[in-house]
Amino acid sequence: MATSLDLDVTFAGDDLVLRLAALAYLARFSAVSRIHTKSDLRLYFYWCTYHQLTPLAAARTGVERYMRWMQETRHFKPATIARRLCGSRSRRPVARRRMKKPP
């Protein structure tokens, strides 16, 4: 059973819809997966806030900019970026295409 600390979504800010969406999304995961997924969401929400974007209205260009930021600014490895982008099914194809190494 999830504890209240596992489902703390204060990182989502004051937007009730965003907090409920994050809470519902995190509730699907087991305890260990929830920790990692929460970290992924927290980083994505931080990035969206910094760039004045709405997390739930992510367009492909926004996701690609987020991916580039993780590569160039945070220096994440391709596997980490792919994992962080897999939070949404719509982002998976983008992550797979961009993470392939050139021949």
mmCIF file of N, CA and C in Angstrom:
data_model
loop_
_atom_site.group_PDB
_atom_site.id
_atom_site.type_symbol
_atom_site.label_atom_id
_atom_site.label_comp_id
_atom_site.label_asym_id
_atom_site.label_seq_id
_atom_site.Cartn_x
_atom_site.Cartn_y
_atom_site.Cartn_z
ATOM 1 N N MET A 1 0.844 -1.179 0.000
ATOM 2 C CA MET A 1 0.000 0.000 0.000
ATOM 3 C C MET A 1 0.888 1.239 0.000
ATOM 4 N N ALA A 2 0.469 2.228 -0.756
ATOM 5 C CA ALA A 2 1.250 3.465 -0.876
ATOM 6 C C ALA A 2 1.084 4.319 0.376
ATOM 7 N N THR A 3 2.197 4.887 0.824
ATOM 8 C CA THR A 3 2.129 5.803 1.952
ATOM 9 C C THR A 3 1.877 7.205 1.427
ATOM 10 N N SER A 4 1.510 8.106 2.318
ATOM 11 C CA SER A 4 1.234 9.474 1.888
ATOM 12 C C SER A 4 2.488 10.145 1.344
ATOM 13 N N LEU A 5 3.672 9.785 1.849
ATOM 14 C CA LEU A 5 4.902 10.367 1.330
ATOM 15 C C LEU A 5 5.192 9.893 -0.092
ATOM 16 N N ASP A 6 4.829 8.642 -0.396
ATOM 17 C CA ASP A 6 5.021 8.120 -1.745
ATOM 18 C C ASP A 6 4.195 8.902 -2.758
ATOM 19 N N LEU A 7 3.051 9.395 -2.324
ATOM 20 C CA LEU A 7 2.130 10.066 -3.237
ATOM 21 C C LEU A 7 2.114 11.577 -3.048
ATOM 22 N N ASP A 8 3.166 12.124 -2.489
ATOM 23 C CA ASP A 8 3.278 13.566 -2.331
ATOM 24 C C ASP A 8 3.596 14.188 -3.689
ATOM 25 N N VAL A 9 2.722 15.062 -4.153
ATOM 26 C CA VAL A 9 2.916 15.686 -5.466
ATOM 27 C C VAL A 9 3.009 17.206 -5.342
ATOM 28 N N THR A 10 3.553 17.684 -4.237
ATOM 29 C CA THR A 10 3.678 19.129 -4.054
ATOM 30 C C THR A 10 4.584 19.758 -5.113
ATOM 31 N N PHE A 11 5.456 18.947 -5.724
ATOM 32 C CA PHE A 11 6.317 19.465 -6.782
ATOM 33 C C PHE A 11 5.519 19.913 -7.998
ATOM 34 N N ALA A 12 4.242 19.517 -8.081
ATOM 35 C CA ALA A 12 3.398 19.900 -9.214
ATOM 36 C C ALA A 12 2.850 21.317 -9.073
ATOM 37 N N GLY A 13 3.139 21.962 -7.964
ATOM 38 C CA GLY A 13 2.699 23.348 -7.781
ATOM 39 C C GLY A 13 1.260 23.456 -7.307
ATOM 40 N N ASP A 14 0.650 24.598 -7.596
ATOM 41 C CA ASP A 14 -0.700 24.880 -7.110
ATOM 42 C C ASP A 14 -1.803 24.481 -8.090
ATOM 43 N N ASP A 15 -1.452 24.036 -9.269
ATOM 44 C CA ASP A 15 -2.440 23.655 -10.285
ATOM 45 C C ASP A 15 -3.104 22.338 -9.872
ATOM 46 N N LEU A 16 -4.376 22.404 -9.515
ATOM 47 C CA LEU A 16 -5.094 21.230 -9.011
ATOM 48 C C LEU A 16 -5.158 20.117 -10.057
ATOM 49 N N VAL A 17 -5.419 20.463 -11.303
ATOM 50 C CA VAL A 17 -5.508 19.452 -12.362
ATOM 51 C C VAL A 17 -4.167 18.744 -12.531
ATOM 52 N N LEU A 18 -3.090 19.502 -12.522
ATOM 53 C CA LEU A 18 -1.761 18.917 -12.662
ATOM 54 C C LEU A 18 -1.425 18.023 -11.472
ATOM 55 N N ARG A 19 -1.781 18.461 -10.278
ATOM 56 C CA ARG A 19 -1.530 17.645 -9.081
ATOM 57 C C ARG A 19 -2.319 16.347 -9.112
ATOM 58 N N LEU A 20 -3.588 16.420 -9.511
ATOM 59 C CA LEU A 20 -4.409 15.206 -9.585
ATOM 60 C C LEU A 20 -3.911 14.266 -10.674
ATOM 61 N N ALA A 21 -3.480 14.821 -11.797
ATOM 62 C CA ALA A 21 -2.948 13.987 -12.874
ATOM 63 C C ALA A 21 -1.669 13.279 -12.410
ATOM 64 N N ALA A 22 -0.789 14.014 -11.737
ATOM 65 C CA ALA A 22 0.447 13.413 -11.223
ATOM 66 C C ALA A 22 0.143 12.350 -10.177
ATOM 67 N N LEU A 23 -0.807 12.630 -9.296
ATOM 68 C CA LEU A 23 -1.193 11.679 -8.254
ATOM 69 C C LEU A 23 -1.762 10.400 -8.860
ATOM 70 N N ALA A 24 -2.656 10.537 -9.823
ATOM 71 C CA ALA A 24 -3.246 9.367 -10.471
ATOM 72 C C ALA A 24 -2.179 8.565 -11.214
ATOM 73 N N TYR A 25 -1.267 9.250 -11.856
ATOM 74 C CA TYR A 25 -0.205 8.575 -12.593
ATOM 75 C C TYR A 25 0.723 7.807 -11.651
ATOM 76 N N LEU A 26 1.133 8.432 -10.560
ATOM 77 C CA LEU A 26 2.037 7.779 -9.610
ATOM 78 C C LEU A 26 1.383 6.614 -8.884
ATOM 79 N N ALA A 27 0.087 6.687 -8.672
ATOM 80 C CA ALA A 27 -0.616 5.640 -7.930
ATOM 81 C C ALA A 27 -0.585 4.301 -8.659
ATOM 82 N N ARG A 28 -0.302 4.298 -9.944
ATOM 83 C CA ARG A 28 -0.278 3.057 -10.727
ATOM 84 C C ARG A 28 0.954 2.210 -10.461
ATOM 85 N N PHE A 29 1.991 2.786 -9.889
ATOM 86 C CA PHE A 29 3.282 2.118 -9.779
ATOM 87 C C PHE A 29 3.511 1.501 -8.403
ATOM 88 N N SER A 30 4.396 0.492 -8.387
ATOM 89 C CA SER A 30 4.816 -0.093 -7.116
ATOM 90 C C SER A 30 5.740 0.903 -6.417
ATOM 91 N N ALA A 31 6.092 0.623 -5.175
ATOM 92 C CA ALA A 31 6.856 1.575 -4.354
ATOM 93 C C ALA A 31 8.174 2.000 -4.997
ATOM 94 N N VAL A 32 8.972 1.045 -5.460
ATOM 95 C CA VAL A 32 10.277 1.384 -6.034
ATOM 96 C C VAL A 32 10.111 2.126 -7.364
ATOM 97 N N SER A 33 9.235 1.636 -8.211
ATOM 98 C CA SER A 33 8.991 2.310 -9.489
ATOM 99 C C SER A 33 8.429 3.707 -9.272
ATOM 100 N N ARG A 34 7.624 3.862 -8.234
ATOM 101 C CA ARG A 34 7.026 5.162 -7.942
ATOM 102 C C ARG A 34 8.104 6.197 -7.590
ATOM 103 N N ILE A 35 9.128 5.775 -6.877
ATOM 104 C CA ILE A 35 10.220 6.684 -6.511
ATOM 105 C C ILE A 35 10.899 7.227 -7.764
ATOM 106 N N HIS A 36 11.209 6.341 -8.705
ATOM 107 C CA HIS A 36 11.887 6.760 -9.932
ATOM 108 C C HIS A 36 10.967 7.588 -10.825
ATOM 109 N N THR A 37 9.720 7.187 -10.925
ATOM 110 C CA THR A 37 8.769 7.921 -11.755
ATOM 111 C C THR A 37 8.509 9.304 -11.185
ATOM 112 N N LYS A 38 8.443 9.396 -9.876
ATOM 113 C CA LYS A 38 8.252 10.692 -9.225
ATOM 114 C C LYS A 38 9.440 11.612 -9.518
ATOM 115 N N SER A 39 10.632 11.068 -9.507
ATOM 116 C CA SER A 39 11.815 11.839 -9.844
ATOM 117 C C SER A 39 11.757 12.328 -11.294
ATOM 118 N N ASP A 40 11.303 11.465 -12.190
ATOM 119 C CA ASP A 40 11.162 11.840 -13.601
ATOM 120 C C ASP A 40 10.153 12.975 -13.761
ATOM 121 N N LEU A 41 9.010 12.852 -13.101
ATOM 122 C CA LEU A 41 7.985 13.895 -13.180
ATOM 123 C C LEU A 41 8.481 15.210 -12.586
ATOM 124 N N ARG A 42 9.162 15.119 -11.456
ATOM 125 C CA ARG A 42 9.667 16.326 -10.806
ATOM 126 C C ARG A 42 10.620 17.079 -11.731
ATOM 127 N N LEU A 43 11.518 16.370 -12.399
ATOM 128 C CA LEU A 43 12.460 17.009 -13.313
ATOM 129 C C LEU A 43 11.730 17.612 -14.509
ATOM 130 N N TYR A 44 10.772 16.878 -15.058
ATOM 131 C CA TYR A 44 10.010 17.372 -16.209
ATOM 132 C C TYR A 44 9.192 18.610 -15.831
ATOM 133 N N PHE A 45 8.535 18.588 -14.684
ATOM 134 C CA PHE A 45 7.750 19.743 -14.238
ATOM 135 C C PHE A 45 8.657 20.944 -13.980
ATOM 136 N N TYR A 46 9.840 20.706 -13.420
ATOM 137 C CA TYR A 46 10.801 21.787 -13.205
ATOM 138 C C TYR A 46 11.184 22.408 -14.551
ATOM 139 N N TRP A 47 11.509 21.561 -15.508
ATOM 140 C CA TRP A 47 11.914 22.050 -16.824
ATOM 141 C C TRP A 47 10.782 22.850 -17.480
ATOM 142 N N CYS A 48 9.566 22.313 -17.410
ATOM 143 C CA CYS A 48 8.417 23.021 -17.995
ATOM 144 C C CYS A 48 8.210 24.382 -17.324
ATOM 145 N N THR A 49 8.311 24.438 -16.021
ATOM 146 C CA THR A 49 8.142 25.697 -15.293
ATOM 147 C C THR A 49 9.213 26.691 -15.706
ATOM 148 N N TYR A 50 10.442 26.246 -15.790
ATOM 149 C CA TYR A 50 11.556 27.113 -16.160
ATOM 150 C C TYR A 50 11.366 27.699 -17.564
ATOM 151 N N HIS A 51 10.803 26.886 -18.468
ATOM 152 C CA HIS A 51 10.598 27.322 -19.849
ATOM 153 C C HIS A 51 9.185 27.837 -20.111
ATOM 154 N N GLN A 52 8.419 28.023 -19.043
ATOM 155 C CA GLN A 52 7.061 28.563 -19.100
ATOM 156 C C GLN A 52 6.166 27.750 -20.041
ATOM 157 N N LEU A 53 6.226 26.424 -19.885
ATOM 158 C CA LEU A 53 5.383 25.504 -20.650
ATOM 159 C C LEU A 53 4.429 24.790 -19.709
ATOM 160 N N THR A 54 3.316 24.349 -20.233
ATOM 161 C CA THR A 54 2.341 23.594 -19.457
ATOM 162 C C THR A 54 2.645 22.109 -19.623
ATOM 163 N N PRO A 55 2.957 21.392 -18.538
ATOM 164 C CA PRO A 55 3.358 19.981 -18.661
ATOM 165 C C PRO A 55 2.330 19.086 -19.354
ATOM 166 N N LEU A 56 1.053 19.308 -19.119
ATOM 167 C CA LEU A 56 0.043 18.427 -19.704
ATOM 168 C C LEU A 56 -0.251 18.747 -21.162
ATOM 169 N N ALA A 57 0.239 19.856 -21.652
ATOM 170 C CA ALA A 57 0.010 20.252 -23.040
ATOM 171 C C ALA A 57 1.292 20.134 -23.857
ATOM 172 N N ALA A 58 2.080 19.141 -23.573
ATOM 173 C CA ALA A 58 3.373 18.993 -24.232
ATOM 174 C C ALA A 58 3.199 18.664 -25.707
ATOM 175 N N ALA A 59 3.813 19.470 -26.540
ATOM 176 C CA ALA A 59 3.852 19.216 -27.974
ATOM 177 C C ALA A 59 5.155 18.484 -28.290
ATOM 178 N N ARG A 60 5.219 17.906 -29.448
ATOM 179 C CA ARG A 60 6.413 17.160 -29.841
ATOM 180 C C ARG A 60 7.672 18.023 -29.742
ATOM 181 N N THR A 61 7.580 19.271 -30.181
ATOM 182 C CA THR A 61 8.762 20.144 -30.136
ATOM 183 C C THR A 61 9.220 20.382 -28.699
ATOM 184 N N GLY A 62 8.267 20.492 -27.772
ATOM 185 C CA GLY A 62 8.618 20.668 -26.370
ATOM 186 C C GLY A 62 9.325 19.453 -25.808
ATOM 187 N N VAL A 63 8.832 18.274 -26.154
ATOM 188 C CA VAL A 63 9.451 17.032 -25.685
ATOM 189 C C VAL A 63 10.857 16.900 -26.274
ATOM 190 N N GLU A 64 11.020 17.285 -27.535
ATOM 191 C CA GLU A 64 12.337 17.217 -28.154
ATOM 192 C C GLU A 64 13.307 18.210 -27.504
ATOM 193 N N ARG A 65 12.812 19.397 -27.161
ATOM 194 C CA ARG A 65 13.655 20.371 -26.454
ATOM 195 C C ARG A 65 14.047 19.854 -25.080
ATOM 196 N N TYR A 66 13.106 19.188 -24.385
ATOM 197 C CA TYR A 66 13.393 18.590 -23.075
ATOM 198 C C TYR A 66 14.468 17.510 -23.206
ATOM 199 N N MET A 67 14.342 16.691 -24.238
ATOM 200 C CA MET A 67 15.316 15.638 -24.469
ATOM 201 C C MET A 67 16.697 16.240 -24.756
ATOM 202 N N ARG A 68 16.749 17.264 -25.570
ATOM 203 C CA ARG A 68 18.018 17.928 -25.890
ATOM 204 C C ARG A 68 18.640 18.538 -24.628
ATOM 205 N N TRP A 69 17.800 19.125 -23.771
ATOM 206 C CA TRP A 69 18.270 19.703 -22.506
ATOM 207 C C TRP A 69 18.898 18.626 -21.625
ATOM 208 N N MET A 70 18.251 17.464 -21.562
ATOM 209 C CA MET A 70 18.814 16.376 -20.756
ATOM 210 C C MET A 70 20.158 15.916 -21.323
ATOM 211 N N GLN A 71 20.288 15.920 -22.651
ATOM 212 C CA GLN A 71 21.545 15.505 -23.280
ATOM 213 C C GLN A 71 22.643 16.539 -23.070
ATOM 214 N N GLU A 72 22.358 17.786 -23.398
ATOM 215 C CA GLU A 72 23.402 18.804 -23.460
ATOM 216 C C GLU A 72 23.677 19.516 -22.132
ATOM 217 N N THR A 73 22.646 19.715 -21.326
ATOM 218 C CA THR A 73 22.821 20.440 -20.072
ATOM 219 C C THR A 73 23.052 19.502 -18.897
ATOM 220 N N ARG A 74 22.219 18.485 -18.797
ATOM 221 C CA ARG A 74 22.342 17.552 -17.675
ATOM 222 C C ARG A 74 23.329 16.421 -17.946
ATOM 223 N N HIS A 75 23.698 16.213 -19.203
ATOM 224 C CA HIS A 75 24.651 15.180 -19.618
ATOM 225 C C HIS A 75 24.200 13.771 -19.227
ATOM 226 N N PHE A 76 22.896 13.513 -19.371
ATOM 227 C CA PHE A 76 22.379 12.179 -19.098
ATOM 228 C C PHE A 76 22.778 11.240 -20.223
ATOM 229 N N LYS A 77 22.962 9.993 -19.883
ATOM 230 C CA LYS A 77 23.266 8.968 -20.872
ATOM 231 C C LYS A 77 21.983 8.614 -21.627
ATOM 232 N N PRO A 78 22.106 8.065 -22.857
ATOM 233 C CA PRO A 78 20.918 7.746 -23.661
ATOM 234 C C PRO A 78 19.898 6.858 -22.950
ATOM 235 N N ALA A 79 20.352 5.878 -22.192
ATOM 236 C CA ALA A 79 19.416 4.992 -21.492
ATOM 237 C C ALA A 79 18.609 5.755 -20.441
ATOM 238 N N THR A 80 19.241 6.695 -19.761
ATOM 239 C CA THR A 80 18.537 7.498 -18.756
ATOM 240 C C THR A 80 17.508 8.393 -19.413
ATOM 241 N N ILE A 81 17.874 8.991 -20.534
ATOM 242 C CA ILE A 81 16.940 9.860 -21.245
ATOM 243 C C ILE A 81 15.746 9.054 -21.737
ATOM 244 N N ALA A 82 16.002 7.899 -22.302
ATOM 245 C CA ALA A 82 14.910 7.048 -22.792
ATOM 246 C C ALA A 82 13.970 6.661 -21.651
ATOM 247 N N ARG A 83 14.529 6.316 -20.500
ATOM 248 C CA ARG A 83 13.684 5.947 -19.359
ATOM 249 C C ARG A 83 12.841 7.128 -18.903
ATOM 250 N N ARG A 84 13.452 8.310 -18.837
ATOM 251 C CA ARG A 84 12.723 9.491 -18.390
ATOM 252 C C ARG A 84 11.639 9.895 -19.378
ATOM 253 N N LEU A 85 11.818 9.603 -20.632
ATOM 254 C CA LEU A 85 10.814 9.963 -21.630
ATOM 255 C C LEU A 85 9.711 8.920 -21.761
ATOM 256 N N CYS A 86 9.903 7.749 -21.221
ATOM 257 C CA CYS A 86 8.903 6.685 -21.373
ATOM 258 C C CYS A 86 7.713 6.830 -20.439
ATOM 259 N N GLY A 87 7.607 7.925 -19.730
ATOM 260 C CA GLY A 87 6.463 8.140 -18.860
ATOM 261 C C GLY A 87 5.170 8.277 -19.635
ATOM 262 N N SER A 88 5.266 8.600 -20.869
ATOM 263 C CA SER A 88 4.081 8.774 -21.703
ATOM 264 C C SER A 88 4.246 7.937 -22.961
ATOM 265 N N ARG A 89 3.234 7.196 -23.296
ATOM 266 C CA ARG A 89 3.308 6.368 -24.501
ATOM 267 C C ARG A 89 3.563 7.215 -25.738
ATOM 268 N N SER A 90 3.029 8.416 -25.756
ATOM 269 C CA SER A 90 3.203 9.272 -26.935
ATOM 270 C C SER A 90 4.646 9.705 -27.105
ATOM 271 N N ARG A 91 5.442 9.660 -26.049
ATOM 272 C CA ARG A 91 6.837 10.084 -26.135
ATOM 273 C C ARG A 91 7.765 8.936 -26.515
ATOM 274 N N ARG A 92 7.336 7.703 -26.367
ATOM 275 C CA ARG A 92 8.221 6.571 -26.621
ATOM 276 C C ARG A 92 8.788 6.544 -28.038
ATOM 277 N N PRO A 93 7.972 6.718 -29.085
ATOM 278 C CA PRO A 93 8.557 6.677 -30.425
ATOM 279 C C PRO A 93 9.614 7.763 -30.637
ATOM 280 N N VAL A 94 9.391 8.935 -30.092
ATOM 281 C CA VAL A 94 10.360 10.021 -30.223
ATOM 282 C C VAL A 94 11.653 9.625 -29.549
ATOM 283 N N ALA A 95 11.576 9.070 -28.355
ATOM 284 C CA ALA A 95 12.771 8.679 -27.606
ATOM 285 C C ALA A 95 13.546 7.606 -28.348
ATOM 286 N N ARG A 96 12.866 6.617 -28.883
ATOM 287 C CA ARG A 96 13.552 5.537 -29.570
ATOM 288 C C ARG A 96 14.255 6.037 -30.835
ATOM 289 N N ARG A 97 13.574 6.886 -31.605
ATOM 290 C CA ARG A 97 14.169 7.388 -32.844
ATOM 291 C C ARG A 97 15.398 8.237 -32.556
ATOM 292 N N ARG A 98 15.317 9.098 -31.560
ATOM 293 C CA ARG A 98 16.405 10.029 -31.276
ATOM 294 C C ARG A 98 17.577 9.380 -30.563
ATOM 295 N N MET A 99 17.343 8.290 -29.842
ATOM 296 C CA MET A 99 18.400 7.702 -29.030
ATOM 297 C C MET A 99 19.247 6.706 -29.828
ATOM 298 N N LYS A 100 18.820 6.331 -31.028
ATOM 299 C CA LYS A 100 19.631 5.391 -31.818
ATOM 300 C C LYS A 100 20.939 6.053 -32.208
ATOM 301 N N LYS A 101 21.995 5.309 -32.052
ATOM 302 C CA LYS A 101 23.312 5.828 -32.421
ATOM 303 C C LYS A 101 23.496 5.714 -33.934
ATOM 304 N N PRO A 102 24.170 6.685 -34.528
ATOM 305 C CA PRO A 102 24.412 6.617 -35.967
ATOM 306 C C PRO A 102 25.312 5.434 -36.310
ATOM 307 N N PRO A 103 25.136 4.881 -37.506
ATOM 308 C CA PRO A 103 25.960 3.707 -37.899
ATOM 309 C C PRO A 103 27.412 4.044 -38.058
#
